[in-house]
Coordinates of C-alpha atoms in Angstrom, one line a residue:
X1 CA 90.3 82.6 20.4
X2 CA 90.2 84.1 17.0
X3 CA 94.0 84.6 16.3
X4 CA 93.7 82.0 13.5
X5 CA 90.8 81.6 11.0
X6 CA 87.6 79.9 12.3
X7 CA 87.8 76.2 11.5
X8 CA 84.1 75.7 10.9
X9 CA 81.4 78.3 10.2
X10 CA 77.8 77.2 9.6
X11 CA 75.4 79.2 7.3
X12 CA 74.0 82.4 8.7
X13 CA 70.2 82.5 9.3
X14 CA 67.9 85.3 10.6
X15 CA 66.8 85.1 14.2
X16 CA 63.2 84.3 15.1
X17 CA 61.4 87.0 17.0
X18 CA 61.3 84.9 20.2
X19 CA 65.1 84.1 19.9
X20 CA 65.8 87.8 19.3
X21 CA 63.9 88.9 22.4
X22 CA 65.6 86.2 24.4
X23 CA 69.1 87.3 23.3
X24 CA 68.3 91.0 23.8
X25 CA 67.3 90.1 27.4
X26 CA 70.6 88.3 27.8
X27 CA 72.4 91.4 26.7
X28 CA 70.5 93.7 29.0
X29 CA 71.1 91.3 31.9
X30 CA 74.8 91.2 31.2
X31 CA 75.2 94.9 30.5
X32 CA 72.8 97.0 32.6
X33 CA 74.1 100.3 31.1
X34 CA 72.6 99.3 27.8
X35 CA 69.2 98.7 29.4
X36 CA 69.3 102.2 30.9
X37 CA 70.2 103.6 27.5
X38 CA 67.3 101.7 26.0
X39 CA 64.9 103.3 28.4
X40 CA 66.4 106.7 27.6
X41 CA 66.0 106.0 23.9
X42 CA 62.3 105.1 24.3
X43 CA 61.7 108.3 26.3
X44 CA 63.4 110.3 23.6
X45 CA 61.2 108.6 20.9
X46 CA 58.1 109.5 22.9
X47 CA 59.3 113.1 23.1
X48 CA 60.0 113.2 19.4
X49 CA 56.5 111.9 18.7
X50 CA 55.1 114.8 20.7
X51 CA 57.2 117.3 18.9
X52 CA 57.0 115.8 15.4
X53 CA 56.0 119.2 14.1
X54 CA 59.5 120.6 14.9
X55 CA 61.9 119.5 12.1
X56 CA 65.0 121.0 13.6
X57 CA 64.9 118.9 16.8
X58 CA 67.0 115.8 16.0
X59 CA 70.3 117.5 15.5
X60 CA 71.4 117.6 19.1
X61 CA 69.3 114.8 20.6
X62 CA 70.6 111.9 22.7
X63 CA 70.4 109.6 19.7
X64 CA 72.7 111.9 17.7
X65 CA 75.3 111.9 20.5
X66 CA 75.0 108.4 22.0
X67 CA 74.5 105.2 19.9
X68 CA 71.2 103.5 20.8
X69 CA 71.2 99.8 21.8
X70 CA 69.3 99.2 18.5
X71 CA 72.6 99.9 16.7
X72 CA 74.2 97.1 18.8
X73 CA 71.4 94.7 17.9
X74 CA 69.6 95.8 14.7
X75 CA 66.6 94.0 13.2
X76 CA 68.8 92.6 10.4
X77 CA 70.9 90.5 12.7
X78 CA 71.8 87.0 11.6
X79 CA 73.3 84.1 13.6
X80 CA 75.6 81.2 12.8
X81 CA 77.4 78.5 14.9
X82 CA 81.2 78.2 14.6
X83 CA 84.1 76.1 15.9
X84 CA 87.3 78.1 16.5
X85 CA 90.8 76.9 15.5
X86 CA 91.3 75.7 19.0
X87 CA 88.1 73.5 18.7
X88 CA 86.0 75.7 20.9
X89 CA 82.3 76.0 19.7
X90 CA 80.3 79.1 19.8
X91 CA 77.8 81.4 18.1
X92 CA 78.4 84.7 16.2
X93 CA 75.8 87.4 15.5
X94 CA 76.3 89.5 12.4
X95 CA 74.5 92.6 11.0
X96 CA 75.3 94.9 8.1
X97 CA 78.3 92.7 7.3
X98 CA 79.9 93.2 10.8
X99 CA 80.1 90.7 13.7
X100 CA 78.6 92.4 16.7
X101 CA 78.4 89.7 19.3
X102 CA 79.7 86.2 20.0
X103 CA 79.0 83.6 22.6
X104 CA 80.7 80.5 23.9
X105 CA 78.9 77.6 25.5
X106 CA 77.1 78.7 28.7
X107 CA 78.8 82.1 28.5
X108 CA 77.3 85.6 28.3
X109 CA 77.1 87.6 25.1
X110 CA 80.4 89.2 24.4
X111 CA 80.7 92.3 22.2
X112 CA 83.1 92.5 19.4
X113 CA 85.3 95.6 18.8
X114 CA 82.7 96.8 16.2
X115 CA 80.1 97.0 19.0
X116 CA 82.6 98.4 21.5
X117 CA 83.5 101.3 19.2
X118 CA 79.8 102.3 19.2
X119 CA 79.5 102.0 23.0
X120 CA 83.1 102.1 24.5
X121 CA 82.0 102.1 28.1
X122 CA 80.1 98.8 27.9
X123 CA 83.0 97.0 29.7
X124 CA 85.5 98.0 32.4
X125 CA 88.7 99.1 30.6
X126 CA 92.3 98.3 31.2
X127 CA 95.1 100.4 29.6
X128 CA 98.5 99.4 28.1
X129 CA 101.1 100.7 25.6
X130 CA 100.8 100.7 21.8
X131 CA 103.6 98.1 21.3
X132 CA 101.7 95.7 23.6
X133 CA 98.6 96.0 21.5
X134 CA 100.7 94.8 18.6
X135 CA 101.7 91.8 20.6
X136 CA 98.0 91.1 21.4
X137 CA 97.3 91.2 17.7
X138 CA 99.9 88.5 17.2
X139 CA 98.1 86.2 19.6
X140 CA 99.6 87.0 23.0
X141 CA 97.7 87.4 26.3
X142 CA 98.1 90.6 28.3
X143 CA 100.8 90.3 31.0
X144 CA 100.8 92.2 34.3
X145 CA 103.9 94.3 33.3
X146 CA 101.9 95.5 30.3
X147 CA 99.3 97.3 32.5
X148 CA 99.3 101.1 32.8
X149 CA 97.5 103.1 35.4
X150 CA 94.9 102.0 38.0
X151 CA 93.1 98.7 37.6
X152 CA 89.3 98.7 38.5
X153 CA 87.9 96.3 41.0
X154 CA 87.4 93.0 39.1
X155 CA 87.1 89.3 39.8
X156 CA 88.7 86.4 38.0
X157 CA 86.8 85.6 34.8
X158 CA 85.2 89.1 34.5
X159 CA 85.1 90.5 31.0
X160 CA 87.3 93.6 30.3
X161 CA 88.2 95.8 27.4
X162 CA 91.8 96.8 26.6
X163 CA 93.1 99.9 24.8
X164 CA 96.0 102.3 24.6
X165 CA 96.6 104.8 27.4
X166 CA 94.9 108.1 26.4
X167 CA 92.6 106.4 23.8
X168 CA 89.0 105.6 24.6
X169 CA 88.1 103.0 22.0
X170 CA 88.7 99.4 23.0
X171 CA 91.1 97.3 20.8
X172 CA 90.9 94.0 22.6
X173 CA 88.4 92.0 24.8
X174 CA 89.3 89.3 27.3
X175 CA 88.7 87.8 30.7
X176 CA 90.7 88.5 33.9
X177 CA 93.2 85.7 34.6
X178 CA 93.1 86.6 38.3
X179 CA 91.3 89.1 40.6
X180 CA 92.5 92.7 40.3
X181 CA 93.2 92.6 44.1
X182 CA 96.0 90.2 43.4
X183 CA 97.6 92.4 40.7
X184 CA 100.3 94.9 41.7
X185 CA 101.0 97.2 38.8
X186 CA 104.6 98.6 38.5
X187 CA 105.8 96.3 41.3
X188 CA 107.9 93.9 39.1
X189 CA 105.1 91.3 39.4
X190 CA 104.9 88.9 36.4
X191 CA 102.3 86.6 35.0
X192 CA 99.1 86.9 32.9
X193 CA 96.6 89.6 33.7
X194 CA 94.0 89.1 30.9
X195 CA 93.3 86.1 28.7
X196 CA 92.5 87.5 25.3
X197 CA 89.3 86.4 23.5
X198 CA 89.1 88.8 20.6
X199 CA 91.4 91.6 19.4
X200 CA 91.3 94.2 16.6
X201 CA 92.8 92.6 13.4
X202 CA 92.0 89.0 14.3
X203 CA 89.9 86.6 12.2
X204 CA 86.6 87.7 13.9
X205 CA 87.4 91.3 13.0
X206 CA 88.3 90.2 9.5
X207 CA 84.7 88.8 9.1
X208 CA 83.4 92.4 9.0
X209 CA 84.1 95.3 6.8
X210 CA 87.6 95.7 8.3
X211 CA 87.1 99.3 9.3
X212 CA 89.6 101.0 11.5
X213 CA 88.7 102.2 15.0
X214 CA 87.9 105.9 15.2
X215 CA 90.9 108.2 15.0
X216 CA 93.4 105.4 15.8
X217 CA 96.1 107.2 13.9
X218 CA 96.0 110.1 16.3
X219 CA 96.1 108.0 19.5
X220 CA 99.2 108.4 21.6
X221 CA 100.2 106.1 24.4
X222 CA 100.8 108.2 27.5
X223 CA 103.1 107.0 30.2
X224 CA 103.5 108.1 33.8
X225 CA 106.9 109.7 34.7
X226 CA 107.6 106.9 37.2
X227 CA 106.3 104.0 35.1
X228 CA 108.4 100.9 34.4
X229 CA 110.5 100.4 31.3
X230 CA 108.0 99.8 28.4
X231 CA 110.3 97.0 27.1
X232 CA 109.1 95.0 30.1
X233 CA 105.5 95.3 28.9
X234 CA 106.5 93.3 25.8
X235 CA 106.4 90.3 28.0
X236 CA 102.9 90.1 26.7
X237 CA 104.2 87.6 24.3
X238 CA 103.2 84.2 25.7
X239 CA 106.2 82.4 27.1
X240 CA 106.7 79.0 28.8
X241 CA 109.5 80.3 31.0
X242 CA 110.1 83.6 32.8
X243 CA 112.3 86.0 30.9
X244 CA 115.9 85.9 32.1
X245 CA 117.3 89.2 33.5
X246 CA 119.3 91.2 31.0
X247 CA 123.0 90.8 31.2
X248 CA 125.7 92.9 29.6
X249 CA 127.3 90.9 26.9
X250 CA 130.8 91.8 25.9
X251 CA 131.1 92.4 22.2
X252 CA 133.1 89.6 20.5
X253 CA 135.3 89.9 17.4
X254 CA 134.0 87.2 15.1
X255 CA 136.2 85.8 12.4
X256 CA 134.9 85.5 8.8
X257 CA 134.5 81.8 9.1
X258 CA 132.5 82.2 12.3
X259 CA 130.2 84.7 10.7
X260 CA 129.7 82.3 7.7
X261 CA 128.7 79.5 10.2
X262 CA 126.3 81.8 12.1
X263 CA 124.5 82.7 8.9
X264 CA 124.3 79.1 7.8
X265 CA 122.8 78.2 11.2
X266 CA 120.4 81.1 11.0
X267 CA 119.3 80.0 7.5
X268 CA 118.5 76.5 8.8
X269 CA 116.7 77.9 11.9
X270 CA 114.7 80.4 9.9
X271 CA 113.6 77.8 7.4
X272 CA 112.7 75.1 9.9
X273 CA 111.1 77.1 12.7
X274 CA 110.1 80.5 11.2
X275 CA 109.2 79.8 7.6
X276 CA 108.3 76.1 8.2
X277 CA 107.5 73.4 5.7
X278 CA 103.7 74.1 6.0
X279 CA 103.9 77.9 5.6
X280 CA 106.4 77.6 2.7
X281 CA 103.5 76.4 0.5
X282 CA 101.9 79.8 0.7
X283 CA 105.1 81.9 0.8
X284 CA 107.3 80.4 -2.0
X285 CA 108.6 81.7 -4.3
X286 CA 110.2 84.4 -2.3
X287 CA 112.9 86.9 -3.3
X288 CA 116.4 86.3 -1.8
X289 CA 116.4 89.7 -0.2
X290 CA 113.0 89.0 1.5
X291 CA 114.2 85.6 2.7
X292 CA 117.3 87.2 4.2
X293 CA 115.6 90.1 6.0
X294 CA 112.4 88.3 7.2
X295 CA 113.8 84.8 8.0
X296 CA 117.6 84.7 8.3
X297 CA 118.5 87.8 10.2
X298 CA 115.8 87.3 12.9
X299 CA 117.0 83.7 13.3
X300 CA 120.6 84.6 14.4
X301 CA 121.5 83.3 17.9
X302 CA 120.3 85.4 20.8
X303 CA 123.0 87.3 22.7
X304 CA 125.3 87.7 19.8
X305 CA 126.5 91.0 18.3
X306 CA 123.5 92.1 16.1
X307 CA 126.0 93.8 13.7
X308 CA 127.0 90.3 12.4
X309 CA 125.5 90.3 8.9
X310 CA 126.2 89.3 5.3
X311 CA 128.6 92.2 4.7
X312 CA 131.1 90.7 7.2
X313 CA 130.9 87.3 5.7
X314 CA 133.0 85.7 2.9
X315 CA 130.1 86.1 0.5
X316 CA 129.6 89.9 1.1
X317 CA 126.2 89.8 -0.8
X318 CA 123.0 88.0 -0.1
X319 CA 122.6 86.7 -3.6
X320 CA 126.1 85.0 -3.5
X321 CA 125.2 83.4 -0.1
X322 CA 121.9 82.0 -1.4
X323 CA 123.7 80.7 -4.6
X324 CA 126.2 78.9 -2.4
X325 CA 123.4 77.3 -0.4
X326 CA 121.8 76.2 -3.7
X327 CA 125.1 74.5 -4.7
X328 CA 124.9 72.6 -1.4
X329 CA 121.5 71.3 -2.5
X330 CA 119.5 73.0 0.3
X331 CA 117.2 75.0 -2.0
X332 CA 116.6 76.1 -5.6
X333 CA 116.9 79.6 -7.0
X334 CA 115.4 81.0 -10.2
X335 CA 116.2 84.3 -11.9
X336 CA 113.1 86.2 -12.8
X337 CA 113.3 89.7 -14.4
X338 CA 116.7 90.3 -13.0
X339 CA 115.9 89.2 -9.4
X340 CA 116.8 85.9 -7.7
X341 CA 113.8 84.1 -6.1
X342 CA 113.9 81.0 -3.9
X343 CA 111.4 78.6 -5.5
X344 CA 111.7 75.5 -3.4
X345 CA 113.4 74.0 -0.3
X346 CA 115.0 70.6 -0.1
X347 CA 113.5 69.6 3.3
X348 CA 115.2 66.2 3.2
X349 CA 118.7 67.8 3.1
X350 CA 121.2 66.7 5.7
X351 CA 121.4 70.2 7.1
X352 CA 117.8 70.0 8.4
X353 CA 118.2 66.7 10.3
X354 CA 118.6 66.6 14.0
X355 CA 118.5 70.4 14.3
X356 CA 117.2 71.7 17.7
X357 CA 115.6 75.1 18.1
X358 CA 117.6 77.7 19.9
X359 CA 116.8 81.1 21.3
X360 CA 117.1 83.7 18.5
X361 CA 117.3 87.5 18.3
X362 CA 113.6 87.6 17.5
X363 CA 112.1 84.6 19.5
X364 CA 112.9 84.4 23.2
X365 CA 111.1 81.2 24.3
X366 CA 112.4 77.9 23.1
X367 CA 109.5 75.7 22.0
X368 CA 109.8 72.0 21.1
X369 CA 108.9 70.8 17.7
X370 CA 106.2 68.7 19.3
X371 CA 104.5 71.8 20.7
X372 CA 104.7 73.5 17.3
X373 CA 103.1 70.5 15.6
X374 CA 100.3 70.6 18.2
X375 CA 99.7 74.2 17.5
X376 CA 99.5 73.5 13.8
X377 CA 97.0 70.7 14.4
X378 CA 94.9 73.1 16.5
X379 CA 94.6 75.5 13.6
X380 CA 91.7 73.6 12.2
X381 CA 93.4 73.3 8.8
X382 CA 93.6 69.5 8.8
X383 CA 91.4 67.9 6.2
X384 CA 90.1 71.2 5.0
X385 CA 91.0 72.6 1.5
X386 CA 92.1 76.2 1.8
X387 CA 91.9 78.7 -1.0
X388 CA 94.1 81.8 -0.5
X389 CA 93.9 84.8 -2.7
X390 CA 97.1 86.5 -3.7
X391 CA 97.9 89.7 -5.7
X392 CA 100.9 90.9 -7.6
X393 CA 101.7 94.4 -8.9
X394 CA 102.0 94.4 -12.7
X395 CA 101.3 97.9 -13.9
X396 CA 103.8 100.8 -13.7
X397 CA 101.7 102.7 -11.1
X398 CA 101.2 99.8 -8.7
X399 CA 104.8 98.7 -9.1
X400 CA 106.0 102.2 -8.1
X401 CA 103.9 102.1 -5.0
X402 CA 105.3 98.7 -3.8
X403 CA 108.8 99.7 -4.6
X404 CA 108.4 102.9 -2.7
X405 CA 108.1 100.9 0.5
X406 CA 110.8 98.4 -0.6
X407 CA 108.5 95.6 -1.6
X408 CA 109.5 93.4 -4.5
X409 CA 107.3 93.6 -7.6
X410 CA 108.0 89.9 -8.2
X411 CA 106.5 88.6 -4.9
X412 CA 102.9 87.5 -4.3
X413 CA 101.0 89.3 -1.5
X414 CA 97.9 88.3 0.4
X415 CA 95.2 90.8 1.2
X416 CA 96.6 91.6 4.6
X417 CA 100.1 92.2 3.1
X418 CA 98.6 94.5 0.5
X419 CA 96.9 96.4 3.2
X420 CA 100.2 96.8 5.1
X421 CA 101.9 98.1 2.0
X422 CA 99.3 100.9 1.8
X423 CA 99.5 101.7 5.6
X424 CA 103.4 101.7 5.4
X425 CA 103.3 104.1 2.5
X426 CA 100.8 106.4 4.2
X427 CA 103.0 106.6 7.3
X428 CA 106.2 106.9 5.3
X429 CA 104.9 109.9 3.3
X430 CA 102.9 111.4 6.1
X431 CA 99.7 111.6 4.0
X432 CA 97.1 111.7 6.9
X433 CA 94.9 114.7 6.6
X434 CA 95.7 117.1 9.5
X435 CA 92.1 117.9 10.4
X436 CA 90.4 114.6 9.4
X437 CA 92.6 111.5 10.3
X438 CA 90.2 109.3 8.4
X439 CA 91.1 110.9 5.1
X440 CA 94.4 110.3 3.3
X441 CA 96.0 112.7 0.8
X442 CA 96.4 111.2 -2.7
X443 CA 99.9 112.1 -3.8
X444 CA 101.5 111.4 -7.2
X445 CA 102.3 107.8 -6.5
X446 CA 98.9 106.9 -5.3
X447 CA 97.3 108.8 -8.2
X448 CA 99.1 106.6 -10.7
X449 CA 98.4 103.5 -8.7
X450 CA 94.7 103.7 -7.9
X451 CA 93.0 106.5 -9.8
X452 CA 91.4 106.5 -13.2
X453 CA 92.6 109.1 -15.7
X454 CA 89.3 111.1 -15.4
X455 CA 89.9 111.3 -11.6
X456 CA 93.3 112.8 -11.6
X457 CA 92.1 116.4 -11.1
X458 CA 89.0 115.6 -9.1
X459 CA 90.0 113.2 -6.3
X460 CA 92.3 114.6 -3.6
X461 CA 91.5 112.5 -0.6
X462 CA 90.2 109.0 0.1
X463 CA 89.7 106.8 3.1
X464 CA 92.2 104.0 3.9
X465 CA 89.8 101.2 3.0
X466 CA 88.8 103.0 -0.3
X467 CA 92.5 103.1 -1.2
X468 CA 93.0 99.4 -0.4
X469 CA 90.0 98.4 -2.4
X470 CA 91.0 100.4 -5.4
X471 CA 94.6 99.0 -5.2
X472 CA 93.4 95.4 -5.0
X473 CA 91.3 96.0 -8.1
X474 CA 94.4 97.2 -10.0
X475 CA 96.6 94.2 -9.0
X476 CA 96.9 91.0 -10.9
X477 CA 95.0 88.2 -9.0
X478 CA 96.4 84.8 -8.2
X479 CA 95.2 82.0 -5.9
X480 CA 96.8 79.1 -4.1
X481 CA 94.7 76.0 -3.4
X482 CA 96.1 74.1 -0.4
X483 CA 95.0 70.5 -0.3
X484 CA 96.0 68.6 2.9
X485 CA 99.2 66.5 2.5
X486 CA 99.9 68.1 -1.0
X487 CA 102.0 71.0 -2.1
X488 CA 100.0 74.1 -3.0
X489 CA 100.3 75.5 -6.5
X490 CA 100.1 79.2 -7.3
X491 CA 97.8 79.9 -10.3
X492 CA 96.8 83.0 -12.1
X493 CA 93.3 84.4 -11.8
X494 CA 90.4 83.6 -9.4
X495 CA 89.8 80.0 -8.4
X496 CA 87.1 78.1 -10.3
X497 CA 84.2 76.5 -8.4
X498 CA 83.0 72.9 -8.6
X499 CA 79.7 72.9 -10.5
X500 CA 76.8 70.5 -9.8
X501 CA 74.2 70.5 -12.5
X502 CA 71.0 68.6 -12.3
X503 CA 69.2 68.2 -15.6
X504 CA 66.9 65.9 -17.6
X505 CA 68.5 63.8 -20.3
X506 CA 67.2 61.2 -22.8
X507 CA 63.6 62.2 -22.4
X508 CA 62.7 61.9 -18.8
X509 CA 65.8 60.6 -17.1
X510 CA 67.3 62.9 -14.5
X511 CA 71.1 63.1 -14.2
X512 CA 73.4 65.0 -11.9
X513 CA 76.7 66.2 -13.5
X514 CA 79.7 67.3 -11.4
X515 CA 82.8 69.1 -12.8
X516 CA 85.8 71.1 -11.6
X517 CA 87.0 68.7 -8.9
X518 CA 90.6 68.8 -10.1
X519 CA 91.2 72.3 -8.7
X520 CA 90.6 71.0 -5.2
X521 CA 92.6 67.7 -5.5
X522 CA 89.6 65.4 -5.5
X523 CA 90.4 62.0 -6.9
X524 CA 87.9 61.2 -9.7
X525 CA 87.9 57.4 -9.3
X526 CA 87.4 57.6 -5.6
X527 CA 84.7 60.2 -6.0
X528 CA 82.8 57.8 -8.4
X529 CA 83.1 54.9 -6.0
X530 CA 81.8 57.0 -3.0
X531 CA 78.9 58.4 -5.0
X532 CA 77.9 55.0 -6.3
X533 CA 77.7 53.8 -2.7
X534 CA 76.2 56.9 -1.2
X535 CA 73.5 57.5 -3.9
X536 CA 72.8 53.8 -4.5
X537 CA 73.1 54.6 -8.2
X538 CA 75.5 54.5 -11.1
X539 CA 78.4 57.1 -11.2
X540 CA 80.7 57.3 -14.1
X541 CA 83.4 59.7 -15.3
X542 CA 84.2 61.1 -18.8
X543 CA 86.9 63.4 -20.1
X544 CA 85.4 66.8 -21.0
X545 CA 85.6 67.4 -24.7
X546 CA 88.2 70.1 -25.7
X547 CA 90.5 69.7 -22.6
X548 CA 94.2 68.9 -23.0
X549 CA 94.9 65.2 -23.6
X550 CA 98.0 65.5 -21.4
X551 CA 96.0 67.0 -18.4
X552 CA 92.4 66.2 -19.1
X553 CA 89.5 67.5 -17.0
X554 CA 86.7 65.2 -16.1
X555 CA 83.0 65.3 -15.4
X556 CA 81.2 62.8 -13.2
X557 CA 77.6 61.7 -14.2
X558 CA 75.4 60.3 -11.4
X559 CA 72.0 58.8 -12.2
X560 CA 69.0 60.5 -10.5
X561 CA 68.5 63.8 -8.6
X562 CA 71.6 63.7 -6.4
X563 CA 72.3 67.4 -5.6
X564 CA 72.0 66.9 -1.9
X565 CA 74.2 63.8 -1.7
X566 CA 76.9 65.2 -4.0
X567 CA 77.0 68.5 -2.0
X568 CA 77.3 66.8 1.3
X569 CA 80.1 64.5 0.1
X570 CA 82.1 67.4 -1.2
X571 CA 81.7 69.3 2.0
X572 CA 82.9 66.3 4.0
X573 CA 86.0 66.3 1.7
X574 CA 86.8 69.8 3.0
X575 CA 85.7 71.8 -0.1
X576 CA 84.6 75.2 1.1
X577 CA 80.9 75.7 0.6
X578 CA 81.4 79.0 -1.4
X579 CA 83.2 77.0 -4.1
X580 CA 80.3 74.6 -4.7
X581 CA 77.9 76.0 -7.3
X582 CA 74.5 74.2 -7.8
X583 CA 72.3 74.6 -10.8
X584 CA 69.0 72.7 -10.8
X585 CA 67.6 72.7 -14.4
X586 CA 64.8 70.3 -13.4
X587 CA 63.2 72.8 -11.0
X588 CA 59.9 74.3 -12.2
X589 CA 59.8 77.9 -13.1
X590 CA 59.2 80.2 -10.2
X591 CA 60.9 77.8 -7.8
X592 CA 64.6 77.6 -6.8

C-alpha cells in the first residue's frame, strides 16, 4: 500500500477531544491487550500517587519496562487524510514526527512499525528469513514458501505482523490472504500467505524520523534443520506465473560475436525495462561503470552462463563498449573529470523498436509493457510536479567515503542512496560497537567525512542516523524538478519556491504578485488567462528587472486580494504545497 510515495496528503490537524476518545475506543476494541495495559497503567499511577514520597520507586515500575498505551496515542497526535499511489484513500495519525496508526475506509486502526516496536505483541506474528524481508521492502507480498515455524490460528483478512526468525520486533504488517488452516508450511505449497499493507523502509516509514528497529543489526534468521531451501522463500517476489522447476543447463561455449550480441541485447533490455524512459529523468547522467553493473549485467538472458561478460567480448572494456553504442546513435557519452558518463538516451533509435521483454538473470516473470504502463499510472505521479533532492560528494573527505564503497564521486545520489552508502561502509569496515549495536565507531574515513576539526579527538561513536545527517550536510545539494510530460533538469542548490505576495500599491489598491513559476514549468501566459477568469480580475505579466534577457523570469500581477484563488490554482496544477510561500503584507499587525 505504501511501496510508492503517497499520491495525495492533506494538511495535518489536531484531533478534537471527542474524536480522540472515539479513536482510542476503536484501538482498545481492536486490540484488547492495550486496554488491559491501560488498566494496569492507571493502577500504577494510583500506586505512585500513594507513594509519591518515595523518589526511588519509578526505576523498576511497569511503565519503565512496558510502554504504556499513552505512548501509542499521545496527546500531541495529529491526523491527515491521504490517497495512496494505488488510489486507495485512508487516514494517517502522526505524533512526534512519526506515523503511529493508519486506517482505510471502514477498516480498523492499523499500527505502523513505529508503534509495533513499542508494543511488539499487539498483533499475532509470522516469521520468515532475512532475504524475504528484503523482498517485502521491494513491494512483494509474503508467499507461503517464505513462512518459517508454526502459524497461529488465523482467519482470512486478519491483521498480522511479520519479522525475522529469532527477532521479536515486527518489520512488516499485512492481512492474511487465506485462513491459516489452509496453509501447509514446508509442504511445497505455493501462493500468497500475507498481503502486505506496510513494511519497514516504505513511504509510510519514511514519513517519520526513519529510525531503525531496535538491535536489527544483531538479529539472525534461525532456520530449522529440516526446513526447505531458503531460495524457495524468495518466491515472495510477486509473480504472474508459477516459478518453473530448476533444470540443469549445460554450459555453452559462446563465440566472441555471440557475446557481443548478448551484451547489445542486454543493453537494450536494461534501458527499456529496467532503467525505463520515465526513471531515466532522475538517474541520468550515470557513469558507464554503474550503467554496466546495475542495468546491463542483470538484463542478460536467463539460463545463460553468468560468466559471459565484457571481458570475453570484442570490446574487452566497458568504456569501449559504450563508446561503440554511442557511434551507433543509441546514447550520448560525456567525459567528466576522467570518467565517462552517459548523459542521454536516444529512445527513438531503431534498436528500441519492437523489442519484447524476455526473462533475465535478475527478473523472472515476463510482464507486458501494458502492465508496466499501468503500474506507472498507478504511482500517482501523473499531473503532479515532483521535486527530488540529490546530493554529490565534493570534498576530499566525502569523496573518500563514497569511493571506499565503490561509488562514483561524479554521480548524483538521492537521500536513500546516501543512506545506503553509509550502511554499506559500516558493514564493510565492521564498525558496529560490540556492546551497543546502536553506536557506530568513527574511523579515520568517517572522521574526515563528517566531523568538524574540533571534534576529531572528542567524538568516537555516533548513531547511524546522526552519521547520515552529518554526511548529508557535508554533501553538495542538487535538485531535480520533474514536470509531467517534460524532461527533468538537474540543478545545483535547493529548489526555489513560488512566492505569492499580497500588498497595497498606489495608495489603497490591493495587488497580488506571483513569481517563481518557471521552476515548476508553469506557462506564464496560460496562468494569466486562468487567473483572469478565476479571479474575475485583471492579470498581467512583466519581466523581473535584472534577470537575463535570454531567459527572463516573470512576475504575474493580479488585481485585488487573490491569495486564496492563486494558491488553489497552483495546487491544482500539481505544485507541492510546501513550495508555495504566501506573504500577506496587507494583514493588520498581530494577525496572520
